[in-house]
CSV table of C-alpha atoms in Angstrom, one decimal:
chain,number,residue,atom,x,y,z
A,1100,MET,CA,79.7,55.0,107.6
A,1101,ILE,CA,76.7,52.7,107.2
A,1102,LEU,CA,78.5,50.8,104.3
A,1103,TRP,CA,81.5,50.4,106.5
A,1104,PHE,CA,79.5,48.9,109.4
A,1105,ILE,CA,77.7,46.5,106.9
A,1106,LYS,CA,81.1,45.4,105.5
A,1107,LEU,CA,82.5,44.9,109.0
A,1108,PHE,CA,79.5,42.8,110.0
A,1109,ILE,CA,79.8,40.6,106.9
A,1110,TRP,CA,83.5,40.2,107.4
A,1111,ASN,CA,83.3,39.1,111.0
A,1112,THR,CA,80.4,36.8,110.3
A,1113,ILE,CA,81.9,34.9,107.3
A,1114,TYR,CA,85.6,34.9,108.2
A,1115,GLU,CA,85.7,35.1,112.0
A,1116,TRP,CA,82.6,33.4,113.5
A,1117,LEU,CA,81.6,31.0,110.7
A,1118,PRO,CA,85.0,29.3,110.2
A,1119,ASN,CA,85.2,28.6,113.9
A,1120,LEU,CA,81.8,27.0,113.9
A,1121,ILE,CA,82.4,24.6,111.0
A,1122,PHE,CA,86.1,24.1,111.6
A,1123,LEU,CA,87.5,25.8,108.5
A,1124,HIS,CA,90.0,28.0,110.3
A,1125,ASN,CA,93.6,27.7,108.9
A,1126,THR,CA,92.5,25.5,106.0
A,1127,SER,CA,92.9,25.9,102.3
A,1128,VAL,CA,89.2,26.6,101.9
A,1129,TYR,CA,89.4,29.4,104.5
A,1130,TYR,CA,92.3,31.0,102.7
A,1131,TRP,CA,90.5,30.7,99.3
A,1132,MET,CA,87.5,32.4,100.8
A,1133,ARG,CA,89.7,35.3,102.2
A,1134,ALA,CA,91.4,35.7,98.8
A,1135,SER,CA,88.1,36.0,96.9
A,1136,TRP,CA,86.8,38.5,99.5
A,1137,PHE,CA,89.9,40.7,99.3
A,1138,ASP,CA,88.7,42.4,96.0
A,1139,VAL,CA,85.4,43.2,97.6
A,1140,GLN,CA,87.0,44.6,100.7
A,1141,LEU,CA,89.3,46.8,98.5
A,1142,PHE,CA,86.3,48.1,96.6
A,1143,ASN,CA,84.5,48.9,99.9
A,1144,ARG,CA,87.5,50.8,101.2
A,1145,THR,CA,87.7,52.8,98.0
A,1146,VAL,CA,84.0,53.7,98.2
A,1147,VAL,CA,84.2,54.6,101.9
A,1148,SER,CA,87.4,56.7,101.4
A,1149,ALA,CA,85.6,58.6,98.6
A,1150,ILE,CA,82.6,59.2,100.7
A,1151,PHE,CA,84.8,60.4,103.6
A,1152,THR,CA,86.7,62.8,101.3
A,1153,VAL,CA,83.4,64.3,99.9
A,1154,MET,CA,82.1,64.7,103.4
A,1155,CYS,CA,85.3,66.5,104.5
A,1156,TRP,CA,85.2,68.9,101.5
A,1157,SER,CA,81.5,69.6,102.3
A,1158,VAL,CA,82.3,70.5,105.9
A,1159,ILE,CA,85.2,72.7,104.8
A,1160,ASP,CA,83.0,74.4,102.2
A,1161,PHE,CA,80.3,75.0,104.9
A,1162,LEU,CA,82.8,76.4,107.3
A,1163,ILE,CA,84.3,78.8,104.8
A,1164,GLU,CA,80.8,79.9,103.6
A,1165,HIS,CA,79.7,80.5,107.2
A,1166,PHE,CA,82.7,82.3,108.6
A,1167,PHE,CA,84.6,83.8,105.7
A,1168,THR,CA,82.0,84.8,103.2
A,1169,ARG,CA,80.3,88.2,103.2
A,1170,ILE,CA,76.6,88.0,102.6
A,1171,HIS,CA,75.8,91.1,100.5
A,1172,PHE,CA,72.2,92.2,100.5
A,1173,THR,CA,71.5,93.7,97.1
A,1174,ILE,CA,67.7,94.3,97.4
A,1175,SER,CA,68.0,98.0,97.1
A,1176,VAL,CA,70.6,97.8,94.3
A,1177,TYR,CA,69.1,94.9,92.3
A,1178,MET,CA,70.0,95.0,88.7
A,1179,ASP,CA,72.0,98.2,89.2
A,1180,PRO,CA,75.7,97.5,88.6
A,1181,HIS,CA,76.8,101.1,89.4
A,1182,ALA,CA,75.1,101.0,92.8
A,1183,ILE,CA,76.7,97.7,93.6
A,1184,LEU,CA,80.1,99.0,92.5
A,1185,VAL,CA,79.6,102.2,94.6
A,1186,ASP,CA,78.6,100.1,97.6
A,1187,GLY,CA,81.8,98.1,97.3
A,1188,LEU,CA,83.9,101.3,97.1
A,1189,HIS,CA,82.4,102.4,100.4
A,1190,SER,CA,83.2,99.2,102.2
A,1191,TYR,CA,85.8,100.8,104.5
A,1192,GLN,CA,85.2,98.2,107.3
A,1193,GLN,CA,85.9,95.3,104.8
A,1194,PRO,CA,89.2,96.1,103.0
A,1195,TYR,CA,89.1,92.9,101.0
A,1196,TYR,CA,85.7,93.6,99.5
A,1197,GLN,CA,86.7,97.2,98.9
A,1198,GLN,CA,89.9,96.1,97.2
A,1199,LEU,CA,87.9,93.9,94.8
A,1200,ALA,CA,85.6,96.9,94.0
A,1201,PHE,CA,88.5,99.2,93.2
A,1202,LEU,CA,90.1,96.4,91.1
A,1203,GLU,CA,86.8,96.1,89.2
A,1204,LEU,CA,86.7,99.8,88.7
A,1205,TRP,CA,90.4,99.7,87.5
A,1206,HIS,CA,89.4,97.0,84.9
A,1207,ILE,CA,86.4,99.0,83.7
A,1208,ALA,CA,88.5,102.2,83.4
A,1209,LYS,CA,91.3,100.4,81.4
A,1210,PHE,CA,89.5,97.8,79.3
A,1211,ASP,CA,85.7,98.0,79.3
A,1212,GLN,CA,84.5,100.7,77.0
A,1213,HIS,CA,80.8,99.7,77.3
A,1214,ARG,CA,80.9,100.1,81.2
A,1215,ARG,CA,82.8,103.4,80.9
A,1216,SER,CA,80.2,104.8,78.5
A,1217,ALA,CA,77.4,103.6,80.9
A,1218,ILE,CA,79.1,105.4,83.8
A,1219,TYR,CA,79.4,108.7,81.9
A,1220,ALA,CA,75.8,108.4,80.8
A,1221,ASP,CA,74.4,107.6,84.2
A,1222,PHE,CA,73.3,111.0,85.6
A,1223,ASN,CA,70.1,112.5,86.8
A,1224,ARG,CA,69.2,109.1,88.4
A,1225,LYS,CA,65.7,108.7,89.9
A,1226,ARG,CA,67.2,106.9,92.9
A,1227,ALA,CA,70.3,108.7,94.3
A,1228,PHE,CA,73.3,106.8,95.6
A,1229,ASN,CA,73.2,106.1,99.3
A,1230,CYS,CA,76.1,108.4,100.4
A,1231,VAL,CA,75.4,111.1,102.9
A,1232,LYS,CA,79.0,112.3,102.8
A,1233,HIS,CA,78.6,113.4,99.2
A,1234,ASN,CA,75.0,114.6,99.5
A,1235,ASN,CA,73.6,111.5,97.9
A,1236,PRO,CA,74.6,112.3,94.3
A,1237,THR,CA,72.5,111.2,91.3
A,1238,SER,CA,75.5,110.9,88.9
A,1239,ALA,CA,77.6,107.7,88.8
A,1240,TRP,CA,80.7,109.6,87.7
A,1241,THR,CA,80.3,112.1,90.6
A,1242,GLU,CA,80.1,109.3,93.2
A,1243,ILE,CA,82.9,107.1,91.7
A,1244,SER,CA,85.3,110.1,91.3
A,1245,ARG,CA,84.6,111.4,94.8
A,1246,SER,CA,85.3,107.9,96.2
A,1247,CYS,CA,88.6,107.8,94.4
A,1248,MET,CA,89.6,111.4,95.4
A,1249,ASP,CA,88.6,110.8,99.0
A,1250,LEU,CA,91.0,107.9,99.1
A,1251,ILE,CA,93.8,109.9,97.4
A,1252,LEU,CA,93.3,112.9,99.7
A,1253,GLY,CA,93.1,110.6,102.7
A,1254,LEU,CA,96.6,109.3,102.0
A,1255,ALA,CA,97.8,112.9,101.6
A,1256,SER,CA,96.2,113.8,104.9
A,1257,SER,CA,97.7,110.8,106.7
A,1258,ALA,CA,101.2,111.7,105.4
A,1259,GLN,CA,100.7,115.3,106.6
A,1260,ASN,CA,99.6,114.2,110.0
A,1261,GLU,CA,102.6,112.0,110.4
A,1262,ILE,CA,104.9,114.9,109.4
A,1263,LYS,CA,103.2,117.1,112.1
A,1264,LYS,CA,103.7,114.3,114.6
A,1265,GLN,CA,107.4,114.3,113.6
A,1266,GLN,CA,107.6,118.0,114.2
A,1267,ALA,CA,105.9,117.6,117.5
A,1268,ARG,CA,108.4,114.9,118.5
A,1269,LYS,CA,111.2,117.3,117.7
A,1270,LEU,CA,109.7,120.1,119.7
A,1271,LEU,CA,109.2,117.7,122.6
A,1272,LEU,CA,112.8,116.6,122.3
A,1273,LYS,CA,114.0,120.2,122.4
A,1274,LYS,CA,112.0,120.9,125.5
A,1275,LYS,CA,113.4,117.8,127.2
A,1276,TYR,CA,116.9,118.8,126.2
A,1277,GLU,CA,116.4,122.3,127.7
A,1278,LYS,CA,114.9,120.8,130.9
A,1279,PHE,CA,117.9,118.4,131.0
A,1280,ARG,CA,120.4,121.3,130.8
A,1281,ASN,CA,118.6,123.2,133.6
A,1282,MET,CA,118.5,120.2,135.8
A,1283,GLU,CA,122.2,119.7,135.2
A,1284,LYS,CA,123.0,123.3,136.2
A,1285,ASN,CA,120.9,123.0,139.4
A,1286,ALA,CA,122.5,119.7,140.3
A,1287,LEU,CA,126.0,121.2,139.8
A,1288,LYS,CA,125.1,124.1,142.1
A,1289,GLU,CA,123.8,121.7,144.7
A,1290,LYS,CA,127.0,119.6,144.4
A,1291,GLU,CA,129.2,122.7,144.8
A,1292,ARG,CA,127.2,123.8,147.8
A,1293,LYS,CA,127.5,120.4,149.5
A,1294,ILE,CA,131.3,120.2,148.7
A,1295,VAL,CA,131.8,123.6,150.3
A,1296,GLY,CA,129.8,122.7,153.4
A,1297,TYR,CA,131.0,119.1,153.8
A,1298,LYS,CA,134.4,118.6,152.4
A,1299,ASP,CA,134.8,115.1,153.6
A,1300,LEU,CA,131.3,113.9,152.4
A,1301,GLU,CA,131.2,111.8,149.2
A,1302,VAL,CA,128.6,113.6,147.1
A,1303,LYS,CA,126.3,111.4,145.0
A,1304,MET,CA,123.1,111.9,143.0
A,1305,THR,CA,120.1,112.1,145.3
A,1306,ALA,CA,116.4,112.1,144.9
A,1307,GLU,CA,116.4,115.8,145.2
A,1308,THR,CA,118.4,116.1,142.0
A,1309,MET,CA,117.7,115.3,138.4
A,1310,THR,CA,117.7,111.5,138.9
A,1311,LYS,CA,114.1,111.6,140.1
A,1312,ASP,CA,113.0,112.7,136.6
A,1313,HIS,CA,112.5,109.8,134.1
A,1314,ASP,CA,113.5,111.9,131.1
A,1315,TYR,CA,116.9,112.5,132.5
A,1316,TRP,CA,118.3,109.1,131.7
A,1317,GLY,CA,116.9,109.1,128.1
A,1318,MET,CA,118.6,112.4,127.5
A,1319,LYS,CA,121.8,111.2,129.1
A,1320,LEU,CA,121.9,108.2,126.9
A,1321,LEU,CA,121.3,110.4,123.9
A,1322,GLU,CA,124.2,112.6,124.9
A,1323,TRP,CA,126.5,109.7,125.6
A,1324,PHE,CA,125.8,107.3,122.8
A,1325,HIS,CA,124.4,109.3,119.8
A,1326,PRO,CA,126.2,107.8,116.7
A,1327,VAL,CA,127.6,111.2,115.7
A,1328,THR,CA,127.4,113.7,118.5
A,1329,GLY,CA,127.9,111.4,121.5
A,1330,ASN,CA,130.8,112.1,123.9
A,1331,ARG,CA,131.6,108.4,124.7
A,1332,PRO,CA,134.4,106.5,122.9
A,1333,TYR,CA,133.6,105.6,119.3
A,1334,PHE,CA,133.5,101.8,119.9
A,1335,MET,CA,131.0,102.2,122.8
A,1336,ARG,CA,128.8,104.4,120.7
A,1337,LYS,CA,129.0,101.9,117.9
A,1338,ILE,CA,128.0,99.0,120.1
A,1339,TYR,CA,125.0,100.9,121.6
A,1340,TYR,CA,124.0,102.0,118.1
A,1341,TYR,CA,123.8,98.5,116.8
A,1342,SER,CA,121.5,97.6,119.7
A,1343,ALA,CA,119.3,100.7,119.5
A,1344,VAL,CA,119.0,101.2,115.7
A,1345,PRO,CA,117.0,98.0,115.1
A,1346,LEU,CA,114.3,99.3,117.4
A,1347,LEU,CA,114.3,102.6,115.6
A,1348,LYS,CA,114.0,101.0,112.2
A,1349,ARG,CA,111.0,98.9,113.4
A,1350,SER,CA,109.4,102.0,114.8
A,1351,ILE,CA,109.9,103.8,111.4
A,1352,GLU,CA,108.6,100.9,109.5
A,1353,ARG,CA,105.5,100.5,111.7
A,1354,ARG,CA,104.6,104.2,111.2
A,1355,THR,CA,105.2,104.0,107.5
A,1356,LYS,CA,103.2,100.9,107.0
A,1357,ASN,CA,100.3,102.4,109.0
A,1358,VAL,CA,100.2,105.4,106.7
A,1359,PHE,CA,100.3,103.2,103.5
A,1360,LYS,CA,98.1,100.4,104.8
A,1361,ASP,CA,95.8,100.8,101.8
A,1362,LEU,CA,98.6,100.9,99.3
A,1363,TYR,CA,97.1,98.7,96.5
A,1364,ILE,CA,93.6,100.2,96.9
A,1365,THR,CA,95.2,103.7,96.5
A,1366,ILE,CA,97.1,102.6,93.4
A,1367,TYR,CA,93.9,101.2,91.8
A,1368,ALA,CA,92.0,104.4,92.7
A,1369,ILE,CA,94.7,106.7,91.1
A,1370,GLN,CA,95.0,104.7,87.9
A,1371,ALA,CA,91.2,104.2,87.6
A,1372,LEU,CA,90.4,107.9,88.1
A,1373,THR,CA,93.1,108.9,85.6
A,1374,ALA,CA,92.0,106.4,83.0
A,1375,LEU,CA,88.3,107.4,83.4
A,1376,THR,CA,89.2,111.1,83.1
A,1377,VAL,CA,91.5,110.7,80.1
A,1378,LYS,CA,89.1,108.5,78.1
A,1379,SER,CA,86.2,110.8,78.8
A,1380,LEU,CA,87.7,113.1,76.3
A,1381,ASN,CA,86.5,110.9,73.5
A,1382,GLU,CA,83.7,108.8,75.2
A,1383,ASP,CA,81.9,111.3,77.4
A,1384,LYS,CA,79.2,112.5,75.1
A,1385,HIS,CA,77.4,114.5,77.8
A,1386,GLY,CA,80.3,116.5,79.2
A,1387,ILE,CA,79.8,115.2,82.7
A,1388,VAL,CA,83.5,114.8,83.4
A,1389,GLN,CA,84.6,118.3,82.2
A,1390,CYS,CA,83.4,120.0,85.5
A,1391,ASP,CA,85.7,117.7,87.5
A,1392,ILE,CA,89.0,117.9,85.6
A,1393,SER,CA,90.4,120.6,87.9
A,1394,ASN,CA,89.4,118.6,91.0
A,1395,VAL,CA,91.2,115.5,89.6
A,1396,PHE,CA,94.4,117.5,88.9
A,1397,GLU,CA,94.3,119.1,92.4
A,1398,SER,CA,93.7,115.9,94.3
A,1399,ILE,CA,96.6,114.1,92.6
A,1400,LEU,CA,98.9,117.1,92.9
A,1401,ASP,CA,98.0,117.5,96.6
A,1402,CYS,CA,98.9,113.9,97.3
A,1403,LEU,CA,102.1,114.2,95.3
A,1404,MET,CA,103.3,117.2,97.3
A,1405,SER,CA,102.5,115.6,100.6
A,1406,LEU,CA,104.3,112.4,99.7
A,1407,ASP,CA,107.3,114.4,98.4
A,1408,GLN,CA,107.6,116.0,101.8
A,1409,TYR,CA,107.0,112.7,103.5
A,1410,SER,CA,109.8,111.0,101.6
A,1411,LYS,CA,112.2,113.8,102.4
A,1412,GLU,CA,111.2,113.8,106.1
A,1413,PRO,CA,110.3,110.3,107.1
A,1414,PRO,CA,109.1,109.7,110.6
A,1415,LEU,CA,112.3,109.3,112.5
A,1416,ASP,CA,113.0,109.4,116.3
A,1417,GLU,CA,115.5,111.4,118.3
A,1418,TRP,CA,118.2,108.9,117.4
A,1419,ASP,CA,118.3,109.7,113.7
A,1420,VAL,CA,121.5,111.3,112.4
A,1421,GLY,CA,120.0,113.3,109.6
A,1422,ASP,CA,120.1,110.9,106.7
A,1423,PRO,CA,117.1,108.6,106.7
A,1424,PHE,CA,118.3,106.7,103.6
A,1425,THR,CA,121.5,105.6,105.4
A,1426,PHE,CA,120.1,104.5,108.7
A,1427,THR,CA,116.8,103.0,107.7
A,1428,TYR,CA,115.9,100.0,105.6
A,1429,SER,CA,115.4,100.8,101.9
A,1430,SER,CA,112.1,98.9,102.0
A,1431,VAL,CA,110.7,101.3,104.5
A,1432,LEU,CA,110.5,104.1,102.0
A,1433,SER,CA,109.5,101.9,99.1
A,1434,ASP,CA,105.8,102.3,99.6
A,1435,PRO,CA,105.8,106.2,99.4
A,1436,LEU,CA,108.1,106.0,96.4
A,1437,ILE,CA,105.8,103.6,94.6
A,1438,VAL,CA,102.8,105.8,95.1
A,1439,ILE,CA,104.9,108.9,94.0
A,1440,ASN,CA,105.8,107.2,90.7
A,1441,VAL,CA,102.1,106.2,90.1
A,1442,LEU,CA,101.0,109.8,90.8
A,1443,LYS,CA,103.6,111.2,88.4
A,1444,ASP,CA,102.5,108.8,85.7
A,1445,ALA,CA,98.9,109.8,86.2
A,1446,LEU,CA,99.8,113.5,85.9
A,1447,PHE,CA,101.8,112.9,82.7
A,1448,ASP,CA,98.8,111.0,81.2
A,1449,LEU,CA,96.4,113.7,82.2
A,1450,THR,CA,98.6,116.5,80.9
A,1451,LYS,CA,99.2,114.7,77.6
A,1452,ALA,CA,95.5,114.1,77.1
A,1453,PHE,CA,94.3,117.6,78.1
A,1454,TYR,CA,97.3,119.7,76.9
A,1455,PRO,CA,95.4,121.5,74.2
A,1456,HIS,CA,92.7,122.3,76.7
A,1457,MET,CA,94.8,123.3,79.7
A,1458,ASP,CA,93.7,126.9,79.4
A,1459,TYR,CA,90.3,125.8,80.7
A,1460,VAL,CA,91.7,123.8,83.6
A,1461,LYS,CA,91.7,126.2,86.6
A,1462,LEU,CA,94.4,125.4,89.1
A,1463,SER,CA,96.0,127.4,92.0
A,1464,SER,CA,99.5,128.9,91.6
A,1465,ILE,CA,100.9,126.2,93.9
A,1466,HIS,CA,99.5,123.4,91.8
A,1467,TYR,CA,100.6,125.0,88.6
A,1468,ASP,CA,104.2,125.4,89.9
A,1469,ARG,CA,104.3,121.8,91.0
A,1470,LEU,CA,102.9,120.6,87.6
A,1471,ASN,CA,105.4,122.7,85.6
A,1472,LYS,CA,108.2,121.4,87.8
A,1473,LEU,CA,107.1,117.8,87.1
A,1474,LEU,CA,106.8,118.4,83.4
A,1475,ASN,CA,110.3,120.0,83.3
A,1476,GLU,CA,111.7,116.9,85.1
A,1477,GLY,CA,110.1,114.7,82.5
A,1478,LEU,CA,111.6,116.6,79.7
């Protein structure tokens, strides 16, 4: 800015004020002076533009660093990569930072043998990990595996809760339907009584009948315009269906996206936990992972069984007609199917690696049955 003001002052002095004083305006000397100054002016503009660009980038960098950068205090975990990694895995309030931590764990489990060996060998620490939920463990494998299993079991729990909500919605719908039928019977009796008492009176719905209840009209619309069981003409049911189903699909998609909001983090956790468990067979010289093999199998199988049930009974409303794949977007069920395929691949890898030692893997009968069913499907 200072350069620009200096240039402006020189320009006005030489080419505006001075020519008017010595009568050089609109003469050949004046135009010769302007032509020689043009290169200097172009140079000044280039310099000022470059300075302005650098200033803009500096301001943008300052704003991004101030508002969008997480300042991570690592005083207590200085020079401790496992503690830093665990701290990232626990960043539930900052999903982006947590996703980076699980991505790093996935890379370690897949490609970094040195870091894997360090994780297996990091036990009986003098300074325990800061995790009250897991009783502040002193083993890196214990804390990392628990973080992965918590995420996997959390997805299974969310799917089960959504299934329970679906069952509760169906029970509520059944109660509303029974109430609706009772109200219709009472209204019919009242109508017959009024017709007998007042033959010339036009009988209409009154506030004393079922119209006072808000649920009545919802059940009535369901009875009239349901795509399959409605008693209205087909074309009327079809028109109402085309206006109501988009709302239903958005509702299904919203609930499904809420269950699978941590889709990529969950995939990283499943694949990282599987790779660390499989490669421990040859790299874990201390046998730290052996105690957790059953827990790894059970957590993955629990999640698989929950998502199998979820994909067969997605969260539909009272307007569903029994076939979720026909009346919902295919993309709605893509997230659970992706996780199901990742879980199946993980179980195949675990079984292939530990097949000679499966007699030492203690699982419940339900988990054994589901694992055998999966292996038979794969064969």
